CSV table of C-alpha atoms in Angstrom, one decimal:
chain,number,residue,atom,x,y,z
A,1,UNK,CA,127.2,81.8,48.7
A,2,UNK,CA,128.5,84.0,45.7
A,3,UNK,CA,130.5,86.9,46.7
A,4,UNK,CA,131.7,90.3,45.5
A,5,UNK,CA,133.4,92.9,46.1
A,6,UNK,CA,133.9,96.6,46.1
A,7,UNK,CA,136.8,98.5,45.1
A,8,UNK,CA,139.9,99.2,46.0
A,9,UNK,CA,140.0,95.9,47.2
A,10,UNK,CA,139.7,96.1,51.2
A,11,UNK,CA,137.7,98.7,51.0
A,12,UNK,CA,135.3,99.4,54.4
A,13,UNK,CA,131.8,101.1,54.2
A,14,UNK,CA,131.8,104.3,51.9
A,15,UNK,CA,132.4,108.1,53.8
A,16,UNK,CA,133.7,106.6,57.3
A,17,UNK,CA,137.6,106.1,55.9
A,18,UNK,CA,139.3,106.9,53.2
A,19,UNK,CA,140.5,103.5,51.7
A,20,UNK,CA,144.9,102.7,51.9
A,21,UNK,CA,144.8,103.1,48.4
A,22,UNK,CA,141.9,105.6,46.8
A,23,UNK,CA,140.3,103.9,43.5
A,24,UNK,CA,142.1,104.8,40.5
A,25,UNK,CA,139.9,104.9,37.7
A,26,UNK,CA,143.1,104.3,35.1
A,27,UNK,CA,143.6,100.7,37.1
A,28,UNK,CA,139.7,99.8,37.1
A,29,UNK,CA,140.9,97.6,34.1
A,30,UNK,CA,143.7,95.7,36.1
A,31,UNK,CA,141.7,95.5,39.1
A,32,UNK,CA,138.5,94.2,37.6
A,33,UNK,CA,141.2,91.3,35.4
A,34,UNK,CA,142.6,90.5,39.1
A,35,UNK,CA,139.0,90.4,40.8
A,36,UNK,CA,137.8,87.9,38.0
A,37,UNK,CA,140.8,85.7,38.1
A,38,UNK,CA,140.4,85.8,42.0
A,39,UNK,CA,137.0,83.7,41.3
A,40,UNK,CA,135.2,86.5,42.9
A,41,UNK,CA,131.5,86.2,41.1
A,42,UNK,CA,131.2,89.7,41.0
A,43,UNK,CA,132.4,93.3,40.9
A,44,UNK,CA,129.9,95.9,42.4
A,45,UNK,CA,130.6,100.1,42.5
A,46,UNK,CA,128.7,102.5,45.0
A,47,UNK,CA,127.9,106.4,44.3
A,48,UNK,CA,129.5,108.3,46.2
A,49,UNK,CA,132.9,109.6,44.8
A,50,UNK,CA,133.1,108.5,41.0
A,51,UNK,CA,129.9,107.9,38.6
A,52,UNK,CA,129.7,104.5,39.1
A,53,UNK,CA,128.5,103.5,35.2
A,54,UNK,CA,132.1,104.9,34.3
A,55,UNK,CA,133.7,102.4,36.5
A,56,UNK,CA,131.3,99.7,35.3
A,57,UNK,CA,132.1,100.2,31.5
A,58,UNK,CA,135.6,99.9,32.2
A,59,UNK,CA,135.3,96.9,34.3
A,60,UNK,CA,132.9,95.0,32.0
A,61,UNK,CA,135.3,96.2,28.9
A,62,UNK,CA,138.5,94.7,30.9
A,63,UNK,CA,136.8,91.1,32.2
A,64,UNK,CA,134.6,88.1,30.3
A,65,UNK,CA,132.6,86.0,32.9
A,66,UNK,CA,132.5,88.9,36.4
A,67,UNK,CA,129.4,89.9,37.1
A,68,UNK,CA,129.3,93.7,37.7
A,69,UNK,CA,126.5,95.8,39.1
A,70,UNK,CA,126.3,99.1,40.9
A,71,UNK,CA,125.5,98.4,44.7
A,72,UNK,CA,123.9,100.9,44.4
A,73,UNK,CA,123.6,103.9,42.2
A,74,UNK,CA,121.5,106.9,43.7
A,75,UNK,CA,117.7,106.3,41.6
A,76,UNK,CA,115.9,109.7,42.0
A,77,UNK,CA,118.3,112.2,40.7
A,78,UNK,CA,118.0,110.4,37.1
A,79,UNK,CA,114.6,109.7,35.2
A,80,UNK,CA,113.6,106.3,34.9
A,81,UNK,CA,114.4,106.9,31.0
A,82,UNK,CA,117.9,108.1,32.0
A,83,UNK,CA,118.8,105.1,34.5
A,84,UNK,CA,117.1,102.5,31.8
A,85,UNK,CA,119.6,103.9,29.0
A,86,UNK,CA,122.6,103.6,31.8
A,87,UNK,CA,121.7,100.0,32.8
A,88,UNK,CA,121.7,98.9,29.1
A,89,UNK,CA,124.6,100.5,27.9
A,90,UNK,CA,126.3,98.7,30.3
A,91,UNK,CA,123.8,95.4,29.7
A,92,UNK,CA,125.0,95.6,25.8
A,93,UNK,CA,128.5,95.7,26.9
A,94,UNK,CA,128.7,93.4,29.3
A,95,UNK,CA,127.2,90.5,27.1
A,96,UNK,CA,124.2,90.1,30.2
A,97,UNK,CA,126.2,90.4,33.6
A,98,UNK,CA,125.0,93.4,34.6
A,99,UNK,CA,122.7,94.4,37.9
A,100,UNK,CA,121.3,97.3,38.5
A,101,UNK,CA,121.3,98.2,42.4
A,102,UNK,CA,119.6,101.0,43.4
A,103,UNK,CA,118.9,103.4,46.1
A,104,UNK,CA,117.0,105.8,47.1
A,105,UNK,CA,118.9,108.7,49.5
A,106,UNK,CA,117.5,110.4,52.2
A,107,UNK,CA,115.6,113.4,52.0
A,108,UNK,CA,118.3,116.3,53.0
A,109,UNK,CA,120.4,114.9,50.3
A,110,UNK,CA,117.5,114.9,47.5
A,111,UNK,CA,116.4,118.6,48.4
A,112,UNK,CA,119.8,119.8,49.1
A,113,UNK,CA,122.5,118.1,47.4
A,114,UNK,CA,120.4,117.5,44.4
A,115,UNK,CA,118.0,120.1,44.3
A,116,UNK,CA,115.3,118.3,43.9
A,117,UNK,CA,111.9,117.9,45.7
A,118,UNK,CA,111.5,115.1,47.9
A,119,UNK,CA,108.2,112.1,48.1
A,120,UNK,CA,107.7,109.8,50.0
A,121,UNK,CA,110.8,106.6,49.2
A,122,UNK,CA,108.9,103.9,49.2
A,123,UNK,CA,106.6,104.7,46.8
A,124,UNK,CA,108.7,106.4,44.9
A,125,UNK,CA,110.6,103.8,44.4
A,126,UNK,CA,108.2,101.2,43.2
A,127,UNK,CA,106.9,103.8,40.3
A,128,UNK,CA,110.4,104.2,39.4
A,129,UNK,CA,111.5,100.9,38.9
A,130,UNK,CA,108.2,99.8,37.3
A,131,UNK,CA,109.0,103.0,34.6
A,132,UNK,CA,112.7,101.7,33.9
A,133,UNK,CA,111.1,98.6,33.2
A,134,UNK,CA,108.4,99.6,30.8
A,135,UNK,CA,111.2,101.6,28.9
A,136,UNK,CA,113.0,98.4,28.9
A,137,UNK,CA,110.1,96.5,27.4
A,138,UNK,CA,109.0,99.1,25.3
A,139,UNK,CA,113.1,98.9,23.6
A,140,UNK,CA,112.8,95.2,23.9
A,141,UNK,CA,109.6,94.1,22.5
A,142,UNK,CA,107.8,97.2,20.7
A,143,UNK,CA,105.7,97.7,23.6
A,144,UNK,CA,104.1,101.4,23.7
A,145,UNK,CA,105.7,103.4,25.9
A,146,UNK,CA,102.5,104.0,28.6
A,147,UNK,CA,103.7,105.2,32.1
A,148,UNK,CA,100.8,107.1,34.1
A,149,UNK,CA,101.8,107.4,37.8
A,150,UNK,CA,102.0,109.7,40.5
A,151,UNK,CA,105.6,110.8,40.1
A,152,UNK,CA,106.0,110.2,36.1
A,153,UNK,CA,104.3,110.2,33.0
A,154,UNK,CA,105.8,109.1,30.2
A,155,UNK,CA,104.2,108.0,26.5
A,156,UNK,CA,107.1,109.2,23.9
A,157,UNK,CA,110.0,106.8,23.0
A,158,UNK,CA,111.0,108.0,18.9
A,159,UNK,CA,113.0,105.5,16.8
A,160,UNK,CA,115.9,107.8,17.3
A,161,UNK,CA,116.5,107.5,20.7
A,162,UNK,CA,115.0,103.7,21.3
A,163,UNK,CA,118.3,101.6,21.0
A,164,UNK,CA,116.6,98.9,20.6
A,165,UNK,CA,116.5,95.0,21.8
A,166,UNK,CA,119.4,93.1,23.5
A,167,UNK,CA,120.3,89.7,23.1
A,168,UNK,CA,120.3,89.9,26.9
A,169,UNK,CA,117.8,92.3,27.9
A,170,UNK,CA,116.3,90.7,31.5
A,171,UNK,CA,118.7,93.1,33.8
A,172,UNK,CA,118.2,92.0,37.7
A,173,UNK,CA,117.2,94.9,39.6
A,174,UNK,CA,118.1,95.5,43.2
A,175,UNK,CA,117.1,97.6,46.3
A,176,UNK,CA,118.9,99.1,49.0
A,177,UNK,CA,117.0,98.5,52.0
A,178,UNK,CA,116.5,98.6,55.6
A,179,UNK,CA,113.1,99.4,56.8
A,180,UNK,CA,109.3,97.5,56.1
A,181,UNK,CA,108.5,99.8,53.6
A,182,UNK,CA,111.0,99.4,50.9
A,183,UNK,CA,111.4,95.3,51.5
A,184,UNK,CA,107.8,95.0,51.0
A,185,UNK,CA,109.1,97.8,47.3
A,186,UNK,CA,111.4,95.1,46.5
A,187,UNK,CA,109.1,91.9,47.2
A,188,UNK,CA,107.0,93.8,45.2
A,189,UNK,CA,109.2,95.1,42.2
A,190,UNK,CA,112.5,93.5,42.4
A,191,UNK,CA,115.0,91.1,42.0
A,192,UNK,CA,116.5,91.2,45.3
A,193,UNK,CA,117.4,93.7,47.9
A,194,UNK,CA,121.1,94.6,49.6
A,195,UNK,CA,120.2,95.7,53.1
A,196,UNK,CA,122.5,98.1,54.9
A,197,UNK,CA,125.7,96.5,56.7
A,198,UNK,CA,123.8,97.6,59.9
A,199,UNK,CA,121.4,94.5,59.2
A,200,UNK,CA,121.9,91.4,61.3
A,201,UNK,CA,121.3,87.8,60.2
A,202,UNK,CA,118.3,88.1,62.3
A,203,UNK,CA,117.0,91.7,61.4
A,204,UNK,CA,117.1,90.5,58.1
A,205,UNK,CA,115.5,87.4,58.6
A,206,UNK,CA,112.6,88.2,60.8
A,207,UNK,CA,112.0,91.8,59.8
A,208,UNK,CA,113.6,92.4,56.5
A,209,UNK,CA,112.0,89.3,54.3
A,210,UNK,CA,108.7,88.7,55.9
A,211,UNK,CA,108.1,92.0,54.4
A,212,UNK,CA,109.8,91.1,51.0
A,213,UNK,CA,107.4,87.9,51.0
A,214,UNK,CA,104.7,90.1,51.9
A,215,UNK,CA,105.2,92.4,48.8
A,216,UNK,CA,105.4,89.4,46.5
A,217,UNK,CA,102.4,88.2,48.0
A,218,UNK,CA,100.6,91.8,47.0
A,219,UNK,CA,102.2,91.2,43.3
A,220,UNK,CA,101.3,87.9,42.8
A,221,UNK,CA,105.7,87.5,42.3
A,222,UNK,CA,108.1,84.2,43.0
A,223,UNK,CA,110.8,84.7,44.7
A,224,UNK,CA,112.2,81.5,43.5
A,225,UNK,CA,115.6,83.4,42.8
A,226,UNK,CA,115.4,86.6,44.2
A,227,UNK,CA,119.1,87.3,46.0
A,228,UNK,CA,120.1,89.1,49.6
A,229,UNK,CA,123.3,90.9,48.2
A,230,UNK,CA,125.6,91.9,51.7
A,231,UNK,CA,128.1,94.3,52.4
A,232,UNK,CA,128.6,93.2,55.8
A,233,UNK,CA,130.6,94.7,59.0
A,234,UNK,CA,134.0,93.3,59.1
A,235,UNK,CA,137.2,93.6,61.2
A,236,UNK,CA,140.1,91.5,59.2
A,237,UNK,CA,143.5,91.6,59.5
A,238,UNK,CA,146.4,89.0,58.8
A,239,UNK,CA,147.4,88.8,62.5
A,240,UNK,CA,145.3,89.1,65.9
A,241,UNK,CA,148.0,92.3,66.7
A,242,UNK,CA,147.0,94.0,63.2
A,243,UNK,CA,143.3,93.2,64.1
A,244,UNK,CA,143.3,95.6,66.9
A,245,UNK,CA,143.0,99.1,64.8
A,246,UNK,CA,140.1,97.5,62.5
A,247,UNK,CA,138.1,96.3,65.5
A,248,UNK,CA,138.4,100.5,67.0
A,249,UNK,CA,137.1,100.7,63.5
A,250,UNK,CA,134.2,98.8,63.2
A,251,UNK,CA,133.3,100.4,66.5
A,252,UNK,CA,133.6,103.1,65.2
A,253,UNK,CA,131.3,102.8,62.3
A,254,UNK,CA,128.4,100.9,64.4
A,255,UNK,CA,128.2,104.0,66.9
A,256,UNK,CA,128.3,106.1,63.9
A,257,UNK,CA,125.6,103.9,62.3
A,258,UNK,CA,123.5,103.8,65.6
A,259,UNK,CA,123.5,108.0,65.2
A,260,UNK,CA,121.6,108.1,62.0
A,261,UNK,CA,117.3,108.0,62.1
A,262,UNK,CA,117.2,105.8,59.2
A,263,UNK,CA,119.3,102.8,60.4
A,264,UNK,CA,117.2,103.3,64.0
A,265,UNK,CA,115.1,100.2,63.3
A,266,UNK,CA,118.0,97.7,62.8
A,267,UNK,CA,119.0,98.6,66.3
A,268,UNK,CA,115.5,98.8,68.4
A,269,UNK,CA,115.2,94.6,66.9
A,270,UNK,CA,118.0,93.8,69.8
A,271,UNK,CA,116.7,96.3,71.9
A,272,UNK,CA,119.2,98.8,71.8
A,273,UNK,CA,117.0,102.2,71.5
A,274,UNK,CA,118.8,103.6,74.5
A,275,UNK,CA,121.8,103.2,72.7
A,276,UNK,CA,121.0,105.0,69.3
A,277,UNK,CA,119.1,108.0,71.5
A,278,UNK,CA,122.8,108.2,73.4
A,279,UNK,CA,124.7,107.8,70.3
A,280,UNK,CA,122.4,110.8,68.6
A,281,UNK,CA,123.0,113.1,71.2
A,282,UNK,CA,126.7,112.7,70.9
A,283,UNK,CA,126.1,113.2,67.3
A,284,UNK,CA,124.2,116.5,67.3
A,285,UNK,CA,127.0,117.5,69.9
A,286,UNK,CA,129.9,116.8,66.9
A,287,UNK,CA,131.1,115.0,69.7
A,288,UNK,CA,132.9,112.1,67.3
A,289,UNK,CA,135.7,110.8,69.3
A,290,UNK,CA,133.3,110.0,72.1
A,291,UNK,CA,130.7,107.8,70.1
A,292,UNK,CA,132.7,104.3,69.5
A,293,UNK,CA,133.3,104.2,73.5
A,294,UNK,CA,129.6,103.8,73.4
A,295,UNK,CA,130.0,99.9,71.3
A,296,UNK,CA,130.4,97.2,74.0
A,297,UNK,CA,132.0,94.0,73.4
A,298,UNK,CA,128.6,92.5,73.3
A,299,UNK,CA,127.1,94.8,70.7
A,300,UNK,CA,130.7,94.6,68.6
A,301,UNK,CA,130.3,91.2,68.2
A,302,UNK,CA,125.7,91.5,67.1
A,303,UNK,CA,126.9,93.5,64.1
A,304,UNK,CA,130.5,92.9,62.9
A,305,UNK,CA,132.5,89.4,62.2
A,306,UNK,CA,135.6,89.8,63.2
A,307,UNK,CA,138.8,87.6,62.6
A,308,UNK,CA,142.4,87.4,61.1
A,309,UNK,CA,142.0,86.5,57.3
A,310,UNK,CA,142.5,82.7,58.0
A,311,UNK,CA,139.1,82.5,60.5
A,312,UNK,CA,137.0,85.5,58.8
A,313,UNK,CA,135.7,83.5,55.8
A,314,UNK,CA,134.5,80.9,57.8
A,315,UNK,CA,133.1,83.2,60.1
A,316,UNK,CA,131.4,85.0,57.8
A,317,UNK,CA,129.8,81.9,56.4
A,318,UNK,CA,128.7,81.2,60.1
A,319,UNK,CA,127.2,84.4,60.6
A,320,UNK,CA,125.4,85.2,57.4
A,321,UNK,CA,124.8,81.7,55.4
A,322,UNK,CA,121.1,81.4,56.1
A,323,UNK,CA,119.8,84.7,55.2
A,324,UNK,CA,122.5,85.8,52.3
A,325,UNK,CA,123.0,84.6,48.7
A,326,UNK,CA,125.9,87.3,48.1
A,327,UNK,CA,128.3,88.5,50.2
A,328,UNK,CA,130.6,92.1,49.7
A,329,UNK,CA,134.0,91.3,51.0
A,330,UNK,CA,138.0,91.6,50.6
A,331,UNK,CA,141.5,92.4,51.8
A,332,UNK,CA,144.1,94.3,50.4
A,333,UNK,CA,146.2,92.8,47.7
A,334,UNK,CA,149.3,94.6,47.7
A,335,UNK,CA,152.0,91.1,47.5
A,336,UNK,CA,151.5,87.5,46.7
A,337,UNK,CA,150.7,86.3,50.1
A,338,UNK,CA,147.9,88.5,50.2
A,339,UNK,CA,146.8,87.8,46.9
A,340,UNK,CA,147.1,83.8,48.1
A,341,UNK,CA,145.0,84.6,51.3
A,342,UNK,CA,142.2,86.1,49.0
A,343,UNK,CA,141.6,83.9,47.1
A,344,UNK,CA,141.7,81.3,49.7
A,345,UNK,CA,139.1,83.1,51.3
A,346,UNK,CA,137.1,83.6,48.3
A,347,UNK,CA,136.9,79.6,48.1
A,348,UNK,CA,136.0,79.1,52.0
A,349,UNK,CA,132.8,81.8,51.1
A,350,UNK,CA,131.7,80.6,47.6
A,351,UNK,CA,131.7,77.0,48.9
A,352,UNK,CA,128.6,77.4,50.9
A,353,UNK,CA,125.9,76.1,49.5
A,354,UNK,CA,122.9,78.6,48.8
A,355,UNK,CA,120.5,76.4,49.8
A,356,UNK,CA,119.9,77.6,53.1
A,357,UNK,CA,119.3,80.9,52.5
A,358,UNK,CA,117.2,79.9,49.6
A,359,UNK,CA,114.6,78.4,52.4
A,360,UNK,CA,114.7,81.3,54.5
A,361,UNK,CA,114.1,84.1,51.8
A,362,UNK,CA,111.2,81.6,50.7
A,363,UNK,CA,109.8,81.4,54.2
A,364,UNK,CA,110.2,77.4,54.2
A,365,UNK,CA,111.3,77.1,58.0
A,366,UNK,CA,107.7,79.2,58.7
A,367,UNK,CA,105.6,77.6,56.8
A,368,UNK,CA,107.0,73.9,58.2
A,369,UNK,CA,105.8,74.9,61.4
């Protein structure tokens, strides 16, 4: 299993807490030399607080052999032509270890953060990523620029603004997903797809990547290396009595989780429907404080791996090794033990083999029976 990681290092899920130590853009540098020389295989950025091709120019400037990749930059508010320029920029810089990771927002925040008009995602989202990829081969090869879709139309690419071909130009694209719809997108258009933390090893594996399969099916696609790319749910601390705060954390996070429409699905697969119509209540009440009493010890323990640092890695092998090729995880490193217990972890992840969750993305166990 590769694995990655966010920063600041020990960072939990974007917008529920503000990290120990906010990401300061004049250490991406330092951070991204430390990541590599951690053996981490890659170094990912969300959207949310910083634009995260920024972060990636300075991290693919500072390191040699890291991958880095935005997990996931928002698609719709760019043009196809805008994100395609973005990705290979950073492509070009990079020397080839760059993924693109995209995602699609919901529709409040098109309309009414961006301003925009809203379609329907899933759709949208295959047109888009099949238009940065004819500007891609349009730079790369000469092909004539010829999108004619539903949501863009595009047939003008000048010699003045075509930066031409890369000697790495075959960027891995990625898609934030959680329901049918946009797996089947992926199957269909992608290199892989990073499902919401809120996904368990068994949402993933009977709801998530039949779809995918059934997408590449539709395309006529392998998915001979197509990856599952994981930020999962985790409680980690160095001791069992520093692990009590992260645990009212996680709990936290999957009532908050079970309160949102678009993450409904991931619960109803373990037949938790009365929990998520409970949880939005509370939610329309702004009654915070009184959602994470509504997370059992039994539904802790479906969606987050918890552990001090010297079980987690293991665990988190355990848990996710069939159904994931990458895994998002880390602790602080703010002294040398810590630093030692990373990259100890680090080796317990990357040591399992991907060859498991190579069979299950490819549907072998289903089609041996």
């Amino acid at each position: 299993m590769k694995i990655e990681t966010l920063l600041p290092l020990g960072k939990v899920d974007p917008g529920l807490r503000a990290p120990d130590q906010p990401l300061d853009l004049r250490k991406i540098a330092d951070d991204a030399r430390l990541v590599e020389s951690l053996g981490y295989d890659g170094l990912m950025t969300e959207e949310t607080k910083d634009d995260p091709f920024v972060v990636m120019a300075l991290a693919a400037q500072a390191t040699t052999t890291l991958g880095i990749g935005t997990a996931v930059a928002i698609s719709f508010p760019r043009s196809p032509t805008s994100m395609a320029l973005s990705a290979w920029t950073i492509q070009k810089l990079s020397r080839g270890r760059f993924t693109l990771g995209l995602g699609p927002q919901v529709r409040a925040h098109i309309e009414r953060r961006y301003g925009m008009q809203s379609h329907p995602a899933g759709p949208w989202m295959r047109e888009y990523v099949q238009a940065v990829r004819a500007v891609w081969d349009c730079w790369q090869n000469g092909t004539p620029l010829n999108v004619k879709g539903e949501y863009y139309n595009m047939d003008l690419m000048v010699p003045l603004f075509n930066p031409g071909p890369l000697e790495n130009p075959n960027i891995p694209v990625h898609i934030a997903a959680v329901n049918h719809v946009m797996c089947q997108v992926a199957g269909e258009v992608a290199d892989g797809i990073r499902p919401h933390p809120v996904c368990t090893p068994s949402y993933i594996e009977k709801v998530m990547l039949p779809a995918v399969r059934e997408g590449a099916r539709k395309a006529g696609r392998s998915l001979e290396n197509f990856s599952v790319s994981m930020k999962p749910l985790v409680a980690a601390a160095p001791s069992e009595e520093e692990l009590q705060p992260k645990i009212r954390d996680a709990r936290a996070r999957i009532a908050f989780y079970a309160s949102t429409p678009a993450y409904v699905a991931a619960f109803e697969h373990l037949g938790l429907q009365d929990l998520t119509a409970e949880a939005k209540l509370l939610s329309r009440a702004q009654r915070w404080e009184d959602l994470p009493g509504l997370i059992s010890d039994e539904v802790l323990d479906q969606f987050a791996v918890i552990g001090t640092y010297d079980q987690v890695g293991k665990k988190l092998v355990e848990r996710f090794g069939k159904v994931v090729t990458n895994s998002e995880f880390s602790i602080p490193v703010r002294n040398e033990g810590e630093r030692a217990s990373l990259a100890q972890l680090v080796k317990d992840i990357r040591g399992d083999s991907e060859a498991s969750a190579r069979a299950t993305i490819l549907g072998a166990a289903e089609s041996n029976t």
